[in-house]
CSV table of C-alpha atoms and ligand atoms in Angstrom, one decimal:
chain,number,residue,atom,x,y,z
A,81,MET,CA,-52.9,-10.6,-83.3
A,82,THR,CA,-52.7,-7.1,-84.9
A,83,ILE,CA,-50.3,-4.6,-83.5
A,84,MET,CA,-53.2,-2.3,-82.6
A,85,LYS,CA,-55.0,-5.1,-80.7
A,86,SER,CA,-51.7,-5.9,-78.8
A,87,LEU,CA,-51.2,-2.2,-78.0
A,88,LYS,CA,-54.8,-1.9,-76.8
A,89,MET,CA,-54.4,-4.9,-74.5
A,90,THR,CA,-51.1,-3.5,-73.2
A,91,ALA,CA,-52.7,-0.2,-72.6
A,92,ALA,CA,-55.6,-1.8,-70.8
A,93,ALA,CA,-53.2,-3.8,-68.7
A,94,VAL,CA,-51.3,-0.7,-67.8
A,95,ALA,CA,-54.5,1.2,-67.0
A,96,LEU,CA,-55.8,-1.7,-64.8
A,97,SER,CA,-52.5,-1.9,-62.8
A,98,ALA,CA,-52.4,1.9,-62.5
A,99,GLY,CA,-56.1,1.8,-61.4
A,100,ALA,CA,-55.3,-0.9,-58.9
A,101,ALA,CA,-52.3,1.1,-57.6
A,102,GLN,CA,-54.4,4.2,-57.6
A,103,ALA,CA,-56.7,2.7,-54.9
A,104,ALA,CA,-53.8,2.6,-52.4
A,105,ASP,CA,-52.3,5.9,-53.6
A,106,VAL,CA,-52.5,9.4,-52.2
A,107,GLU,CA,-52.8,12.1,-54.9
A,108,VAL,CA,-51.0,15.2,-53.5
A,109,LEU,CA,-51.4,18.7,-55.0
A,110,HIS,CA,-48.5,21.0,-54.1
A,111,TRP,CA,-46.2,23.7,-55.5
A,112,TRP,CA,-42.9,22.3,-54.4
A,113,THR,CA,-41.2,22.2,-57.8
A,114,SER,CA,-37.7,23.8,-57.3
A,115,GLY,CA,-34.7,21.6,-56.8
A,116,GLY,CA,-34.6,22.0,-53.0
A,117,GLU,CA,-38.3,21.6,-52.6
A,118,ALA,CA,-38.4,18.4,-54.7
A,119,ALA,CA,-35.5,17.0,-52.6
A,120,ALA,CA,-37.5,17.7,-49.5
A,121,LEU,CA,-40.7,16.2,-51.0
A,122,ASN,CA,-38.9,13.0,-51.8
A,123,VAL,CA,-38.3,12.4,-48.1
A,124,LEU,CA,-42.1,12.3,-47.7
A,125,LYS,CA,-42.7,10.2,-50.8
A,126,GLN,CA,-40.1,7.6,-49.7
A,127,ASP,CA,-41.5,7.6,-46.2
A,128,LEU,CA,-45.0,6.7,-47.5
A,129,GLU,CA,-43.8,4.2,-50.1
A,130,GLY,CA,-42.1,2.5,-47.1
A,131,GLN,CA,-45.6,2.1,-45.6
A,132,GLY,CA,-47.1,0.8,-48.9
A,133,VAL,CA,-48.8,4.0,-49.7
A,134,GLY,CA,-48.2,5.0,-53.4
A,135,TRP,CA,-47.9,8.7,-54.3
A,136,THR,CA,-49.6,10.3,-57.3
A,137,ASP,CA,-47.8,13.6,-57.7
A,138,MET,CA,-49.8,16.7,-58.7
A,139,PRO,CA,-47.3,19.5,-58.8
A,140,VAL,CA,-48.5,23.0,-59.9
A,141,ALA,CA,-45.5,25.3,-60.4
A,142,GLY,CA,-45.7,28.8,-59.1
A,143,GLY,CA,-44.0,30.1,-55.9
A,144,GLY,CA,-46.3,31.0,-53.1
A,145,GLY,CA,-49.0,28.7,-54.3
A,146,GLU,CA,-51.4,31.1,-56.1
A,147,GLN,CA,-51.5,28.9,-59.2
A,148,ALA,CA,-51.9,25.7,-57.1
A,149,MET,CA,-54.9,27.2,-55.3
A,150,THR,CA,-56.4,28.1,-58.7
A,151,VAL,CA,-56.1,24.5,-59.9
A,152,LEU,CA,-57.4,23.2,-56.5
A,153,ARG,CA,-60.6,25.4,-56.9
A,154,ALA,CA,-61.2,23.9,-60.3
A,155,ARG,CA,-60.6,20.4,-59.1
A,156,VAL,CA,-63.0,20.8,-56.2
A,157,THR,CA,-65.6,22.5,-58.4
A,158,ALA,CA,-65.4,19.5,-60.7
A,159,GLY,CA,-66.1,17.2,-57.8
A,160,ASN,CA,-62.6,15.7,-58.1
A,161,ALA,CA,-60.6,16.9,-55.1
A,162,PRO,CA,-57.1,15.5,-54.6
A,163,THR,CA,-56.5,13.3,-51.5
A,164,ALA,CA,-54.2,15.9,-50.0
A,165,VAL,CA,-53.2,19.5,-50.8
A,166,GLN,CA,-50.4,21.8,-49.6
A,167,GLY,CA,-52.1,24.8,-48.0
A,168,LEU,CA,-51.3,28.0,-46.1
A,169,GLY,CA,-53.0,29.7,-43.2
A,170,PHE,CA,-56.2,31.4,-44.0
A,171,ASP,CA,-56.7,29.3,-47.2
A,172,ILE,CA,-56.9,26.2,-44.9
A,173,LEU,CA,-59.5,27.9,-42.8
A,174,ASP,CA,-61.5,28.9,-45.9
A,175,TRP,CA,-61.7,25.3,-47.1
A,176,ALA,CA,-62.5,24.0,-43.6
A,177,ASN,CA,-65.3,26.5,-43.3
A,178,GLN,CA,-66.7,25.2,-46.6
A,179,GLY,CA,-66.8,21.7,-45.1
A,180,ALA,CA,-64.3,20.4,-47.6
A,181,LEU,CA,-61.8,18.9,-45.3
A,182,ALA,CA,-61.7,15.5,-43.5
A,183,ASP,CA,-61.7,15.2,-39.7
A,184,LEU,CA,-58.2,14.3,-38.6
A,185,ASN,CA,-59.1,14.1,-34.9
A,186,ALA,CA,-58.6,10.4,-34.6
A,187,VAL,CA,-55.0,10.4,-35.9
A,188,ALA,CA,-54.3,13.6,-34.0
A,189,ALA,CA,-55.4,12.1,-30.7
A,190,GLN,CA,-53.6,8.8,-31.4
A,191,GLU,CA,-50.4,10.7,-32.1
A,192,GLY,CA,-50.7,13.4,-29.5
A,193,TRP,CA,-50.6,16.4,-31.8
A,194,ASP,CA,-52.3,18.7,-29.3
A,195,GLU,CA,-49.3,18.4,-27.0
A,196,VAL,CA,-46.6,19.1,-29.5
A,197,VAL,CA,-48.0,21.5,-32.2
A,198,PRO,CA,-47.5,25.1,-31.2
A,199,ASP,CA,-50.6,27.3,-30.8
A,200,ALA,CA,-49.5,29.5,-33.7
A,201,LEU,CA,-50.0,26.5,-36.1
A,202,LYS,CA,-53.1,25.2,-34.3
A,203,ALA,CA,-54.8,28.5,-35.2
A,204,PHE,CA,-54.7,27.4,-38.8
A,205,ALA,CA,-55.0,23.6,-38.4
A,206,LYS,CA,-57.9,23.3,-36.0
A,207,VAL,CA,-61.4,24.6,-36.6
A,208,ASP,CA,-64.1,24.2,-34.0
A,209,GLY,CA,-62.0,21.6,-32.2
A,210,LYS,CA,-61.4,19.6,-35.3
A,211,TRP,CA,-58.0,19.0,-36.8
A,212,VAL,CA,-58.4,19.7,-40.5
A,213,SER,CA,-54.8,19.6,-41.7
A,214,ALA,CA,-51.4,18.2,-40.9
A,215,PRO,CA,-48.7,20.8,-40.2
A,216,VAL,CA,-45.5,20.0,-42.1
A,217,ASN,CA,-43.2,22.8,-41.1
A,218,VAL,CA,-42.7,26.4,-40.1
A,219,HIS,CA,-41.0,28.7,-42.6
A,220,SER,CA,-40.3,32.3,-42.0
A,221,THR,CA,-40.0,35.2,-44.4
A,222,ASN,CA,-37.8,37.8,-42.8
A,223,TRP,CA,-34.5,36.3,-43.8
A,224,VAL,CA,-31.6,37.6,-46.0
A,225,TRP,CA,-29.3,35.1,-47.8
A,226,ALA,CA,-25.8,36.3,-48.8
A,227,ASN,CA,-22.9,34.9,-50.8
A,228,LYS,CA,-20.1,34.9,-48.2
A,229,ALA,CA,-17.2,35.2,-50.8
A,230,VAL,CA,-18.9,38.2,-52.4
A,231,LEU,CA,-19.3,40.0,-49.0
A,232,ASP,CA,-15.8,39.1,-47.9
A,233,ALA,CA,-14.3,40.4,-51.2
A,234,ASN,CA,-16.0,43.7,-50.6
A,235,GLY,CA,-15.3,44.0,-46.9
A,236,ILE,CA,-19.0,43.7,-46.0
A,237,GLY,CA,-20.1,42.2,-42.7
A,238,VAL,CA,-23.6,41.1,-41.7
A,239,PRO,CA,-25.7,44.4,-41.7
A,240,GLY,CA,-27.6,44.9,-38.4
A,241,THR,CA,-29.4,48.1,-39.4
A,242,TRP,CA,-31.1,49.5,-42.5
A,243,GLU,CA,-28.3,52.0,-42.8
A,244,GLU,CA,-25.6,49.3,-42.8
A,245,PHE,CA,-27.7,47.3,-45.3
A,246,THR,CA,-28.0,50.2,-47.7
A,247,ALA,CA,-24.3,51.0,-47.3
A,248,ALA,CA,-23.5,47.3,-48.3
A,249,LEU,CA,-25.8,47.7,-51.3
A,250,GLU,CA,-23.9,50.8,-52.4
A,251,THR,CA,-20.5,49.0,-52.0
A,252,LEU,CA,-21.7,46.0,-54.1
A,253,LYS,CA,-23.2,48.3,-56.8
A,254,ALA,CA,-19.8,50.2,-57.0
A,255,ALA,CA,-18.0,46.8,-57.3
A,256,GLY,CA,-20.3,45.9,-60.3
A,257,VAL,CA,-22.1,43.1,-58.4
A,258,THR,CA,-25.9,43.0,-58.4
A,259,PRO,CA,-26.7,44.0,-54.8
A,260,ILE,CA,-30.0,42.2,-54.5
A,261,ALA,CA,-31.2,39.1,-56.5
A,262,HIS,CA,-35.0,39.3,-56.9
A,263,GLY,CA,-37.8,37.8,-58.8
A,264,GLY,CA,-40.4,40.4,-59.9
A,265,GLN,CA,-43.6,38.4,-59.1
A,266,ALA,CA,-46.2,39.8,-56.8
A,267,TRP,CA,-45.8,37.2,-54.1
A,268,GLN,CA,-42.0,37.8,-54.0
A,269,ASP,CA,-42.4,41.6,-53.8
A,270,ALA,CA,-44.8,41.0,-50.9
A,271,THR,CA,-42.4,38.6,-49.3
A,272,VAL,CA,-39.8,41.3,-49.3
A,273,PHE,CA,-42.4,43.8,-48.0
A,274,ASP,CA,-43.1,41.5,-45.0
A,275,ALA,CA,-39.6,42.2,-43.7
A,276,VAL,CA,-39.4,45.8,-44.7
A,277,ALA,CA,-42.7,46.7,-43.2
A,278,MET,CA,-41.8,44.9,-39.9
A,279,SER,CA,-38.5,46.7,-39.8
A,280,VAL,CA,-40.2,50.1,-40.0
A,281,LEU,CA,-43.5,49.5,-38.3
A,282,GLY,CA,-42.2,47.2,-35.5
A,283,PRO,CA,-44.2,44.3,-34.2
A,284,ASP,CA,-47.1,46.3,-32.9
A,285,GLY,CA,-47.4,48.3,-36.1
A,286,TYR,CA,-47.1,45.1,-38.3
A,287,LYS,CA,-49.9,43.5,-36.3
A,288,ALA,CA,-52.0,46.6,-36.4
A,289,ALA,CA,-51.6,46.9,-40.2
A,290,PHE,CA,-51.8,43.4,-41.5
A,291,VAL,CA,-53.6,41.4,-38.8
A,292,ASP,CA,-56.0,44.0,-37.4
A,293,LEU,CA,-56.2,45.9,-40.7
A,294,ASP,CA,-56.1,49.2,-38.8
A,295,GLU,CA,-56.6,52.0,-41.3
A,296,ASP,CA,-54.5,54.6,-39.4
A,297,THR,CA,-51.5,52.3,-39.4
A,298,LEU,CA,-52.0,51.3,-43.0
A,299,GLY,CA,-52.1,55.0,-43.9
A,300,SER,CA,-49.3,56.1,-41.6
A,301,ASP,CA,-46.1,57.9,-42.2
A,302,ALA,CA,-44.3,54.7,-41.1
A,303,MET,CA,-46.0,52.8,-43.9
A,304,LYS,CA,-44.8,55.5,-46.4
A,305,GLU,CA,-41.3,55.0,-45.1
A,306,ALA,CA,-41.8,51.2,-45.7
A,307,PHE,CA,-42.6,52.0,-49.3
A,308,ASP,CA,-39.7,54.4,-49.6
A,309,ARG,CA,-37.4,51.5,-48.5
A,310,MET,CA,-39.0,49.2,-51.1
A,311,ALA,CA,-38.0,51.8,-53.7
A,312,VAL,CA,-34.4,51.6,-52.5
A,313,ILE,CA,-34.6,47.8,-52.8
A,314,ARG,CA,-36.1,48.2,-56.3
A,315,ALA,CA,-33.1,50.4,-57.2
A,316,ASN,CA,-30.7,47.6,-56.2
A,317,VAL,CA,-32.1,44.7,-58.3
A,318,ASP,CA,-30.8,43.8,-61.8
A,319,ASP,CA,-32.6,44.9,-65.0
A,320,ASN,CA,-33.9,41.3,-65.6
A,321,PHE,CA,-35.7,40.8,-62.3
A,322,SER,CA,-39.2,41.0,-63.7
A,323,GLY,CA,-40.9,37.6,-63.7
A,324,ARG,CA,-37.9,35.7,-62.5
A,325,ASP,CA,-38.7,32.6,-60.4
A,326,TRP,CA,-37.5,32.8,-56.8
A,327,ASN,CA,-35.1,29.9,-57.0
A,328,LEU,CA,-33.4,31.5,-60.0
A,329,ALA,CA,-32.8,34.5,-57.9
A,330,THR,CA,-31.4,32.2,-55.2
A,331,ALA,CA,-29.1,30.7,-57.9
A,332,MET,CA,-27.7,34.2,-58.6
A,333,VAL,CA,-26.5,34.4,-54.9
A,334,ILE,CA,-25.3,30.8,-54.9
A,335,ASN,CA,-23.1,31.5,-58.0
A,336,GLY,CA,-21.9,34.9,-56.8
A,337,GLU,CA,-23.7,37.0,-59.4
A,338,ALA,CA,-25.5,38.8,-56.6
A,339,GLY,CA,-24.8,39.6,-53.0
A,340,PHE,CA,-28.1,39.2,-51.2
A,341,GLN,CA,-31.6,37.8,-51.6
A,342,MET,CA,-34.5,38.6,-49.3
A,343,MET,CA,-36.6,35.5,-49.2
A,344,GLY,CA,-38.2,32.9,-46.9
A,345,ASP,CA,-36.0,30.1,-45.7
A,346,TRP,CA,-37.1,27.8,-48.5
A,347,ALA,CA,-34.2,29.5,-50.2
A,348,LYS,CA,-31.9,27.6,-47.8
A,349,GLY,CA,-33.1,24.4,-49.5
A,350,GLU,CA,-31.6,25.6,-52.8
A,351,PHE,CA,-28.2,26.3,-51.2
A,352,LEU,CA,-28.2,22.8,-49.7
A,353,ASN,CA,-29.3,21.3,-53.0
A,354,ALA,CA,-26.3,23.0,-54.5
A,355,ASN,CA,-24.1,21.5,-51.8
A,356,LYS,CA,-23.4,24.9,-50.2
A,357,VAL,CA,-22.5,25.1,-46.5
A,358,PRO,CA,-23.9,27.9,-44.2
A,359,GLY,CA,-21.1,30.0,-42.7
A,360,GLU,CA,-18.7,28.9,-45.4
A,361,ASP,CA,-20.5,29.5,-48.7
A,362,PHE,CA,-23.5,31.5,-47.6
A,363,LEU,CA,-24.8,33.5,-44.7
A,364,CYS,CA,-28.4,33.6,-43.3
A,365,PHE,CA,-29.5,36.5,-41.1
A,366,ARG,CA,-32.7,38.3,-40.2
A,367,PHE,CA,-33.6,41.3,-42.2
A,368,PRO,CA,-32.0,44.3,-40.4
A,369,GLY,CA,-34.5,45.7,-37.8
A,370,THR,CA,-36.4,42.4,-37.5
A,371,GLN,CA,-33.8,40.5,-35.5
A,372,ASP,CA,-36.3,40.0,-32.6
A,373,GLN,CA,-39.3,39.1,-34.8
A,374,VAL,CA,-40.4,36.1,-36.9
A,375,THR,CA,-43.0,36.4,-39.7
A,376,PHE,CA,-43.9,32.8,-40.2
A,377,ASN,CA,-45.8,30.6,-42.7
A,378,ALA,CA,-46.5,27.0,-42.1
A,379,ASP,CA,-47.0,24.5,-44.9
A,380,GLN,CA,-49.8,22.1,-44.0
A,381,PHE,CA,-51.4,19.3,-45.9
A,382,MET,CA,-55.2,19.5,-46.0
A,383,MET,CA,-56.9,16.1,-46.4
A,384,PHE,CA,-59.9,16.7,-48.7
A,385,ASP,CA,-63.0,14.8,-47.7
A,386,GLN,CA,-63.3,11.9,-50.2
A,387,GLY,CA,-66.9,11.3,-49.2
A,388,GLY,CA,-67.0,9.7,-45.7
A,389,SER,CA,-64.4,9.4,-42.9
A,390,VAL,CA,-60.8,10.0,-43.4
A,391,SER,CA,-59.2,7.3,-45.6
A,392,ASP,CA,-56.5,4.9,-44.4
A,393,GLU,CA,-54.1,6.6,-46.8
A,394,GLN,CA,-54.9,10.0,-45.6
A,395,ALA,CA,-54.4,8.9,-42.0
A,396,LYS,CA,-51.1,7.3,-42.9
A,397,LEU,CA,-50.0,10.5,-44.7
A,398,ALA,CA,-51.0,12.7,-41.8
A,399,SER,CA,-49.3,10.4,-39.3
A,400,ALA,CA,-46.1,10.3,-41.5
A,401,ILE,CA,-46.0,14.1,-41.7
A,402,LEU,CA,-46.1,14.6,-37.9
A,403,SER,CA,-43.7,11.7,-37.1
A,404,PRO,CA,-40.6,13.2,-35.3
A,405,SER,CA,-38.2,11.4,-37.6
A,406,PHE,CA,-39.9,12.8,-40.7
A,407,GLN,CA,-40.1,16.2,-39.1
A,408,SER,CA,-36.4,16.3,-38.7
A,409,ALA,CA,-35.4,14.6,-42.0
A,410,PHE,CA,-37.8,16.8,-44.1
A,411,ASN,CA,-37.1,20.2,-42.5
A,412,VAL,CA,-33.4,19.7,-42.6
A,413,VAL,CA,-33.6,19.6,-46.4
A,414,LYS,CA,-36.5,22.1,-46.9
A,415,GLY,CA,-35.0,25.0,-45.0
A,416,SER,CA,-37.9,25.2,-42.6
A,417,VAL,CA,-38.1,24.2,-39.0
A,418,PRO,CA,-40.3,21.5,-37.5
A,419,ALA,CA,-44.0,21.9,-36.8
A,420,ARG,CA,-43.5,20.0,-33.5
A,421,THR,CA,-41.8,21.6,-30.5
A,422,ASP,CA,-40.2,18.3,-29.4
A,423,VAL,CA,-37.8,17.7,-32.3
A,424,SER,CA,-34.1,18.0,-31.7
A,425,ASP,CA,-32.1,20.5,-33.7
A,426,ALA,CA,-29.2,18.0,-33.8
A,427,ASP,CA,-29.4,17.3,-37.5
A,428,PHE,CA,-30.0,20.9,-38.5
A,429,ASP,CA,-27.3,23.2,-39.8
A,430,ALA,CA,-26.4,26.6,-38.4
A,431,CYS,CA,-29.2,28.3,-40.2
A,432,GLY,CA,-31.7,25.7,-39.2
A,433,LYS,CA,-30.6,25.9,-35.6
A,434,GLN,CA,-30.9,29.7,-35.7
A,435,GLY,CA,-34.4,29.3,-37.2
A,436,MET,CA,-35.5,27.0,-34.4
A,437,LYS,CA,-34.0,29.3,-31.8
A,438,ASP,CA,-35.6,32.4,-33.3
A,439,LEU,CA,-39.1,30.7,-33.5
A,440,ALA,CA,-39.0,29.6,-29.9
A,441,ALA,CA,-37.8,33.0,-28.7
A,442,ALA,CA,-40.4,34.9,-30.8
A,443,ALA,CA,-43.2,32.7,-29.6
A,444,ALA,CA,-42.2,33.2,-26.0
A,445,SER,CA,-41.8,37.0,-26.3
A,446,GLY,CA,-44.9,37.7,-28.4
A,447,ASN,CA,-42.9,38.5,-31.5
A,448,LEU,CA,-44.2,35.7,-33.7
A,449,PHE,CA,-46.5,37.0,-36.4
A,450,GLY,CA,-48.2,35.4,-39.4
A,451,SER,CA,-46.6,36.4,-42.7
A,452,MET,CA,-48.9,38.7,-44.7
A,453,ALA,CA,-47.3,37.6,-48.0
A,454,HIS,CA,-47.9,33.9,-47.3
A,455,GLY,CA,-51.4,33.9,-46.1
A,456,HIS,CA,-51.0,33.9,-42.3
A,457,ALA,CA,-51.9,37.5,-41.4
A,458,ALA,CA,-55.2,38.0,-43.2
A,459,PRO,CA,-57.6,36.2,-45.6
A,460,ALA,CA,-56.7,35.8,-49.2
A,461,SER,CA,-58.8,38.8,-50.4
A,462,VAL,CA,-56.8,41.1,-48.2
A,463,LYS,CA,-53.5,39.4,-49.0
A,464,ASN,CA,-54.1,39.8,-52.7
A,465,ALA,CA,-55.1,43.5,-52.2
A,466,VAL,CA,-51.8,44.1,-50.5
A,467,TYR,CA,-50.0,42.2,-53.3
A,468,ASP,CA,-51.6,44.4,-55.9
A,469,VAL,CA,-50.5,47.7,-54.2
A,470,VAL,CA,-47.0,46.5,-53.3
A,471,THR,CA,-46.2,45.2,-56.7
A,472,ALA,CA,-47.6,48.2,-58.4
A,473,HIS,CA,-45.4,50.4,-56.3
A,474,PHE,CA,-42.4,48.1,-56.9
A,475,ASN,CA,-42.9,48.5,-60.6
A,476,GLY,CA,-43.1,52.2,-60.4
A,477,GLU,CA,-46.8,52.7,-61.0
A,478,TYR,CA,-47.2,54.4,-57.6
A,479,ASP,CA,-45.0,56.7,-55.6
A,480,SER,CA,-44.9,56.0,-51.9
A,481,GLU,CA,-47.6,58.6,-51.0
A,482,THR,CA,-50.0,57.1,-53.6
A,483,ALA,CA,-49.1,53.6,-52.5
A,484,VAL,CA,-50.1,54.3,-48.9
A,485,GLN,CA,-53.5,55.7,-50.0
A,486,GLU,CA,-54.0,52.8,-52.4
A,487,LEU,CA,-53.2,50.4,-49.6
A,488,VAL,CA,-55.8,51.9,-47.3
A,489,ASP,CA,-58.4,51.8,-50.0
A,490,ALA,CA,-57.6,48.3,-51.3
A,491,VAL,CA,-57.6,46.8,-47.8
A,492,SER,CA,-60.8,48.6,-46.9
A,493,ILE,CA,-62.6,47.1,-49.9
A,494,ALA,CA,-61.1,43.7,-49.5
A,495,LYS,CA,-61.8,43.1,-45.8
M,732,GAL,C1,-44.3,29.3,-49.7
M,732,GAL,C2,-44.3,27.9,-49.1
M,732,GAL,C3,-42.9,27.3,-49.2
M,732,GAL,C4,-42.3,27.5,-50.6
M,732,GAL,C5,-42.5,28.9,-51.1
M,732,GAL,C6,-42.0,29.1,-52.5
M,732,GAL,O1,-45.6,29.8,-49.6
M,732,GAL,O2,-44.7,27.9,-47.8
M,732,GAL,O3,-42.9,25.9,-48.8
M,732,GAL,O4,-43.1,26.6,-51.5
M,732,GAL,O5,-43.9,29.3,-51.0
M,732,GAL,O6,-42.8,28.6,-53.4
């Protein structure tokens, strides 16, 4: 037998077995490619493999998911939708309204989702009474992460106000430490803007601006102050911030190169992945002025309609995602908090416990708002319009006055 013939037979055998395995697999498109994210994702993969469901991974790198959504659109257009896709907020609603998502009501009813998933998540997981996605977690964006040794060495405590925060930045700069680790990508600039805008506008102003898209609030003096504060943050990042991936900025805080990072609590997953301990190696606290609010974004898995009713594998995946044991095991590693309200915080560290406490308190007091930066305040067209203005301002193309006017115009066109 010639070598080529043997190789061809081997290749055919491999393809056949892969094809056979493929039938029982779920193909999952996601953007969880950092160390901490991959560690969390492994919890789900192993959970499913334990149920005999193989996992075909379809990672698309790019924080915040913009690149993943571009690939998804291409896949769906080509008539080749993945089994399941990580999605956020209004993007889920868009796909549901296009009729692209499978009906998960049977598994939701069997598992009692309606009783345990909070309304804030249901708003993005149910359309016309139909469950269209499986909520995985609840992240929030108005966090600050700090290297404890760096703060201690410079006599800096946890800042409770903007003034205390800027004083800490000045102290770090004088000590030759990069005050804020940041990645200059539009979604990261917007993630920082979530917290800064909330700290200036307050909950009513944040809602008016980014949920209600109220022109007066978008064009207000308070919004100008928010952009002024973004300029202060810009003045406290290092010279190489442009284009840096978020997890590399987190690494700067982990290794003491920088004092703070303003980032969603997926950053906590990087600290854990580096074997760091909250309260000993790093601190987590709400951005000053937003201690009573939570700007959230929930990762959900959309089950794309594979032509007919939801497949066994999709139902198993959805059921695994909402199982209480998975909800604890996954979120402990991911840095987020559970998508179910009945999961104990026993296995969560101090930051996780704080996150769960903050979420419950904010939901009870009307201080829980969808993150604008992560697609939970307004549809993608508006989110991207805000991205464009915030990142242009952060990169010095607009002064604050111009940024406010550009924001009013861009949102008016986008909505
Ligand atoms: C968010 C997502 C998180 C994490 C982060 C960084 O949109 O909800 O799970 O992936 O982006 O990429």
